[in-house]
Short mmCIF file of N, CA and C in Angstrom, two decimals:
data_model
loop_
_atom_site.label_atom_id
_atom_site.label_comp_id
_atom_site.label_asym_id
_atom_site.label_seq_id
_atom_site.Cartn_x
_atom_site.Cartn_y
_atom_site.Cartn_z
N MET R 1 22.22 104.14 -94.96
CA MET R 1 21.04 104.01 -94.13
C MET R 1 21.31 104.39 -92.68
N LEU R 2 22.54 104.25 -92.22
CA LEU R 2 22.86 104.57 -90.83
C LEU R 2 22.70 106.05 -90.55
N LYS R 3 22.77 106.88 -91.58
CA LYS R 3 22.65 108.32 -91.38
C LYS R 3 21.29 108.72 -90.79
N THR R 4 20.27 107.93 -91.05
CA THR R 4 18.95 108.27 -90.55
C THR R 4 18.71 107.78 -89.13
N LYS R 5 19.58 106.90 -88.63
CA LYS R 5 19.42 106.38 -87.27
C LYS R 5 20.18 107.23 -86.28
N GLN R 6 19.68 107.24 -85.07
CA GLN R 6 20.37 107.93 -83.99
C GLN R 6 21.63 107.14 -83.65
N VAL R 7 22.80 107.74 -83.74
CA VAL R 7 24.07 107.04 -83.58
C VAL R 7 24.31 106.61 -82.15
N ASN R 8 23.83 107.36 -81.16
CA ASN R 8 24.13 107.06 -79.77
C ASN R 8 23.16 106.08 -79.12
N HIS R 9 22.25 105.48 -79.89
CA HIS R 9 21.30 104.55 -79.28
C HIS R 9 21.15 103.31 -80.16
N PHE R 10 21.59 102.17 -79.65
CA PHE R 10 21.41 100.91 -80.33
C PHE R 10 20.71 99.95 -79.38
N ALA R 11 19.76 99.21 -79.89
CA ALA R 11 19.05 98.25 -79.05
C ALA R 11 20.00 97.12 -78.66
N ALA R 12 19.80 96.61 -77.44
CA ALA R 12 20.60 95.48 -76.98
C ALA R 12 20.25 94.25 -77.79
N VAL R 13 21.28 93.48 -78.12
CA VAL R 13 21.07 92.24 -78.86
C VAL R 13 21.42 91.09 -77.94
N VAL R 14 20.47 90.20 -77.75
CA VAL R 14 20.70 89.06 -76.86
C VAL R 14 20.37 87.79 -77.63
N ASP R 15 21.31 86.86 -77.67
CA ASP R 15 21.13 85.59 -78.37
C ASP R 15 20.58 84.54 -77.44
N ASP R 16 19.37 84.71 -76.98
CA ASP R 16 18.84 83.80 -75.98
C ASP R 16 17.34 83.69 -76.16
N VAL R 17 16.81 82.52 -75.83
CA VAL R 17 15.37 82.32 -75.90
C VAL R 17 14.67 83.23 -74.91
N LYS R 18 15.34 83.54 -73.80
CA LYS R 18 14.77 84.37 -72.75
C LYS R 18 15.21 85.83 -72.90
N ALA R 19 15.34 86.31 -74.12
CA ALA R 19 15.85 87.65 -74.37
C ALA R 19 14.90 88.75 -73.89
N GLY R 20 13.63 88.46 -73.78
CA GLY R 20 12.65 89.47 -73.38
C GLY R 20 13.01 90.19 -72.10
N PRO R 21 13.29 89.46 -71.01
CA PRO R 21 13.64 90.15 -69.77
C PRO R 21 14.91 91.00 -69.88
N PHE R 22 15.89 90.53 -70.67
CA PHE R 22 17.12 91.30 -70.83
C PHE R 22 16.86 92.58 -71.62
N SER R 23 16.05 92.48 -72.64
CA SER R 23 15.71 93.68 -73.42
C SER R 23 14.93 94.67 -72.56
N GLU R 24 14.01 94.15 -71.75
CA GLU R 24 13.24 95.02 -70.84
C GLU R 24 14.17 95.70 -69.84
N LEU R 25 15.12 94.94 -69.28
CA LEU R 25 16.08 95.51 -68.34
C LEU R 25 16.92 96.59 -69.02
N GLN R 26 17.38 96.32 -70.24
CA GLN R 26 18.16 97.31 -70.97
C GLN R 26 17.35 98.58 -71.20
N ASN R 27 16.09 98.42 -71.57
CA ASN R 27 15.22 99.59 -71.78
C ASN R 27 15.05 100.39 -70.49
N ARG R 28 14.88 99.68 -69.38
CA ARG R 28 14.71 100.38 -68.10
C ARG R 28 16.00 101.09 -67.69
N LEU R 29 17.15 100.45 -67.92
CA LEU R 29 18.43 101.11 -67.61
C LEU R 29 18.64 102.34 -68.49
N ASP R 30 18.29 102.22 -69.76
CA ASP R 30 18.40 103.37 -70.67
C ASP R 30 17.53 104.53 -70.17
N GLU R 31 16.32 104.21 -69.73
CA GLU R 31 15.42 105.24 -69.22
C GLU R 31 15.98 105.90 -67.96
N ILE R 32 16.56 105.09 -67.07
CA ILE R 32 17.16 105.63 -65.85
C ILE R 32 18.30 106.58 -66.19
N GLN R 33 19.17 106.15 -67.13
CA GLN R 33 20.28 107.02 -67.53
C GLN R 33 19.79 108.27 -68.25
N ASP R 34 18.76 108.12 -69.08
CA ASP R 34 18.21 109.29 -69.78
C ASP R 34 17.63 110.31 -68.81
N ASN R 35 17.21 109.83 -67.63
CA ASN R 35 16.65 110.72 -66.60
C ASN R 35 17.73 111.29 -65.68
N GLY R 36 19.01 111.07 -66.01
CA GLY R 36 20.09 111.74 -65.30
C GLY R 36 20.93 110.91 -64.36
N MET R 37 20.62 109.65 -64.15
CA MET R 37 21.44 108.84 -63.25
C MET R 37 22.69 108.38 -64.02
N THR R 38 23.84 108.58 -63.43
CA THR R 38 25.09 108.24 -64.11
C THR R 38 25.41 106.75 -63.98
N ALA R 39 26.31 106.29 -64.82
CA ALA R 39 26.75 104.90 -64.76
C ALA R 39 27.41 104.60 -63.41
N LEU R 40 28.14 105.57 -62.86
CA LEU R 40 28.79 105.37 -61.56
C LEU R 40 27.76 105.22 -60.44
N ALA R 41 26.69 105.98 -60.51
CA ALA R 41 25.63 105.85 -59.51
C ALA R 41 24.95 104.49 -59.61
N ILE R 42 24.72 104.03 -60.83
CA ILE R 42 24.13 102.70 -61.03
C ILE R 42 25.07 101.63 -60.47
N ARG R 43 26.37 101.79 -60.69
CA ARG R 43 27.37 100.86 -60.15
C ARG R 43 27.29 100.79 -58.63
N ASN R 44 27.15 101.94 -57.99
CA ASN R 44 27.04 101.99 -56.53
C ASN R 44 25.77 101.29 -56.05
N VAL R 45 24.68 101.49 -56.76
CA VAL R 45 23.43 100.83 -56.41
C VAL R 45 23.58 99.31 -56.54
N LEU R 46 24.21 98.86 -57.62
CA LEU R 46 24.42 97.42 -57.81
C LEU R 46 25.31 96.82 -56.72
N PHE R 47 26.33 97.56 -56.32
CA PHE R 47 27.20 97.09 -55.24
C PHE R 47 26.41 96.93 -53.94
N ASN R 48 25.61 97.93 -53.61
CA ASN R 48 24.81 97.84 -52.38
C ASN R 48 23.76 96.74 -52.48
N LYS R 49 23.25 96.49 -53.67
CA LYS R 49 22.31 95.38 -53.85
C LYS R 49 23.01 94.05 -53.61
N MET R 50 24.27 93.94 -54.04
CA MET R 50 25.05 92.73 -53.79
C MET R 50 25.22 92.54 -52.28
N LEU R 51 25.49 93.62 -51.57
CA LEU R 51 25.60 93.53 -50.12
C LEU R 51 24.27 93.10 -49.49
N ASP R 52 23.17 93.61 -50.03
CA ASP R 52 21.84 93.20 -49.56
C ASP R 52 21.64 91.70 -49.75
N LEU R 53 22.02 91.20 -50.92
CA LEU R 53 21.84 89.78 -51.21
C LEU R 53 22.67 88.89 -50.30
N HIS R 54 23.73 89.45 -49.72
CA HIS R 54 24.59 88.69 -48.81
C HIS R 54 24.32 89.01 -47.35
N ASN R 55 23.17 89.63 -47.08
CA ASN R 55 22.72 89.92 -45.71
C ASN R 55 23.66 90.82 -44.92
N VAL R 56 24.33 91.76 -45.58
CA VAL R 56 25.22 92.69 -44.89
C VAL R 56 24.35 93.79 -44.27
N PRO R 57 24.46 94.00 -42.95
CA PRO R 57 23.64 95.03 -42.29
C PRO R 57 23.91 96.44 -42.83
N ASN R 58 22.93 97.30 -42.71
CA ASN R 58 23.04 98.67 -43.22
C ASN R 58 24.15 99.46 -42.54
N ASP R 59 24.48 99.13 -41.30
CA ASP R 59 25.50 99.89 -40.58
C ASP R 59 26.88 99.25 -40.64
N HIS R 60 27.07 98.26 -41.51
CA HIS R 60 28.36 97.57 -41.61
C HIS R 60 29.37 98.46 -42.35
N PHE R 61 30.67 98.33 -41.98
CA PHE R 61 31.72 99.18 -42.57
C PHE R 61 31.84 99.01 -44.09
N LEU R 62 31.45 97.86 -44.64
CA LEU R 62 31.56 97.66 -46.09
C LEU R 62 30.69 98.65 -46.87
N ARG R 63 29.60 99.07 -46.27
CA ARG R 63 28.69 100.00 -46.96
C ARG R 63 29.27 101.41 -47.01
N ASP R 64 30.25 101.70 -46.14
CA ASP R 64 30.89 103.02 -46.14
C ASP R 64 32.10 103.08 -47.06
N GLU R 65 32.59 101.91 -47.50
CA GLU R 65 33.76 101.87 -48.38
C GLU R 65 33.37 102.26 -49.80
N ASP R 66 34.38 102.65 -50.58
CA ASP R 66 34.14 102.94 -52.00
C ASP R 66 33.72 101.66 -52.70
N THR R 67 32.92 101.81 -53.73
CA THR R 67 32.52 100.66 -54.53
C THR R 67 33.76 100.08 -55.20
N PRO R 68 33.96 98.76 -55.06
CA PRO R 68 35.14 98.14 -55.70
C PRO R 68 35.13 98.38 -57.21
N SER R 69 36.31 98.43 -57.78
CA SER R 69 36.41 98.72 -59.21
C SER R 69 35.98 97.56 -60.09
N ARG R 70 35.95 96.34 -59.56
CA ARG R 70 35.61 95.18 -60.39
C ARG R 70 34.34 94.47 -59.93
N ILE R 71 33.22 95.17 -59.90
CA ILE R 71 31.98 94.49 -59.53
C ILE R 71 31.46 93.65 -60.69
N ASP R 72 32.02 93.83 -61.89
CA ASP R 72 31.61 93.00 -63.02
C ASP R 72 32.17 91.58 -62.90
N ASP R 73 33.19 91.40 -62.07
CA ASP R 73 33.76 90.08 -61.78
C ASP R 73 33.85 89.97 -60.26
N PRO R 74 32.72 89.64 -59.62
CA PRO R 74 32.63 89.79 -58.17
C PRO R 74 33.25 88.66 -57.33
N ALA R 75 34.00 87.75 -57.92
CA ALA R 75 34.52 86.59 -57.17
C ALA R 75 35.32 87.02 -55.94
N VAL R 76 36.17 88.01 -56.07
CA VAL R 76 36.99 88.46 -54.93
C VAL R 76 36.10 89.06 -53.85
N LEU R 77 35.14 89.86 -54.26
CA LEU R 77 34.22 90.47 -53.29
C LEU R 77 33.39 89.41 -52.59
N ILE R 78 32.88 88.45 -53.34
CA ILE R 78 32.08 87.38 -52.73
C ILE R 78 32.93 86.57 -51.75
N GLU R 79 34.17 86.32 -52.11
CA GLU R 79 35.08 85.60 -51.20
C GLU R 79 35.30 86.41 -49.92
N LYS R 80 35.48 87.72 -50.07
CA LYS R 80 35.65 88.59 -48.90
C LYS R 80 34.40 88.57 -48.02
N LEU R 81 33.22 88.64 -48.65
CA LEU R 81 31.97 88.59 -47.90
C LEU R 81 31.82 87.27 -47.16
N ASN R 82 32.16 86.17 -47.85
CA ASN R 82 32.07 84.85 -47.21
C ASN R 82 33.06 84.74 -46.05
N ASP R 83 34.27 85.29 -46.22
CA ASP R 83 35.27 85.27 -45.14
C ASP R 83 34.77 86.05 -43.92
N LEU R 84 33.97 87.09 -44.16
CA LEU R 84 33.42 87.89 -43.07
C LEU R 84 32.14 87.27 -42.50
N GLY R 85 31.72 86.13 -43.06
CA GLY R 85 30.55 85.44 -42.54
C GLY R 85 29.24 85.80 -43.21
N PHE R 86 29.30 86.46 -44.36
CA PHE R 86 28.09 86.86 -45.08
C PHE R 86 27.90 85.95 -46.29
N TYR R 87 26.70 85.41 -46.41
CA TYR R 87 26.39 84.51 -47.51
C TYR R 87 25.13 84.96 -48.21
N ARG R 88 25.04 84.61 -49.45
CA ARG R 88 23.89 85.02 -50.26
C ARG R 88 22.62 84.36 -49.75
N LYS R 89 21.56 85.17 -49.71
CA LYS R 89 20.24 84.66 -49.33
C LYS R 89 19.78 83.68 -50.40
N SER R 90 19.08 82.64 -49.99
CA SER R 90 18.46 81.79 -51.01
C SER R 90 17.20 82.50 -51.48
N ASN R 91 16.91 82.34 -52.75
CA ASN R 91 15.73 83.05 -53.27
C ASN R 91 14.44 82.32 -52.95
N GLY R 92 14.53 81.12 -52.41
CA GLY R 92 13.36 80.42 -51.92
C GLY R 92 12.50 79.75 -52.99
N ALA R 93 12.81 79.97 -54.25
CA ALA R 93 11.99 79.38 -55.30
C ALA R 93 12.85 78.44 -56.14
N PHE R 94 12.39 77.25 -56.29
CA PHE R 94 13.09 76.28 -57.13
C PHE R 94 12.16 75.87 -58.26
N HIS R 95 12.65 75.96 -59.47
CA HIS R 95 11.83 75.59 -60.63
C HIS R 95 12.52 74.51 -61.41
#
């Protein structure tokens, strides 16, 4: 049966009651990549978004550095940001 399926595309499987948003995010990421954005470019965007969340100004030297190799485990980066006086913005909503 696998012969009839496209081998390079499998739907994300999430074992969570809130799987809908994760599946939607996966679909949007797939669409972005299908339109030509590389995984490295997405990584750079995520790194800059992390800097945004920690209130790092646009002209700060961290934005000119290469994206760290381990943004999937950001503890070291967050510690560095905190040492430099940057902290994550509160999202303002408590549920």
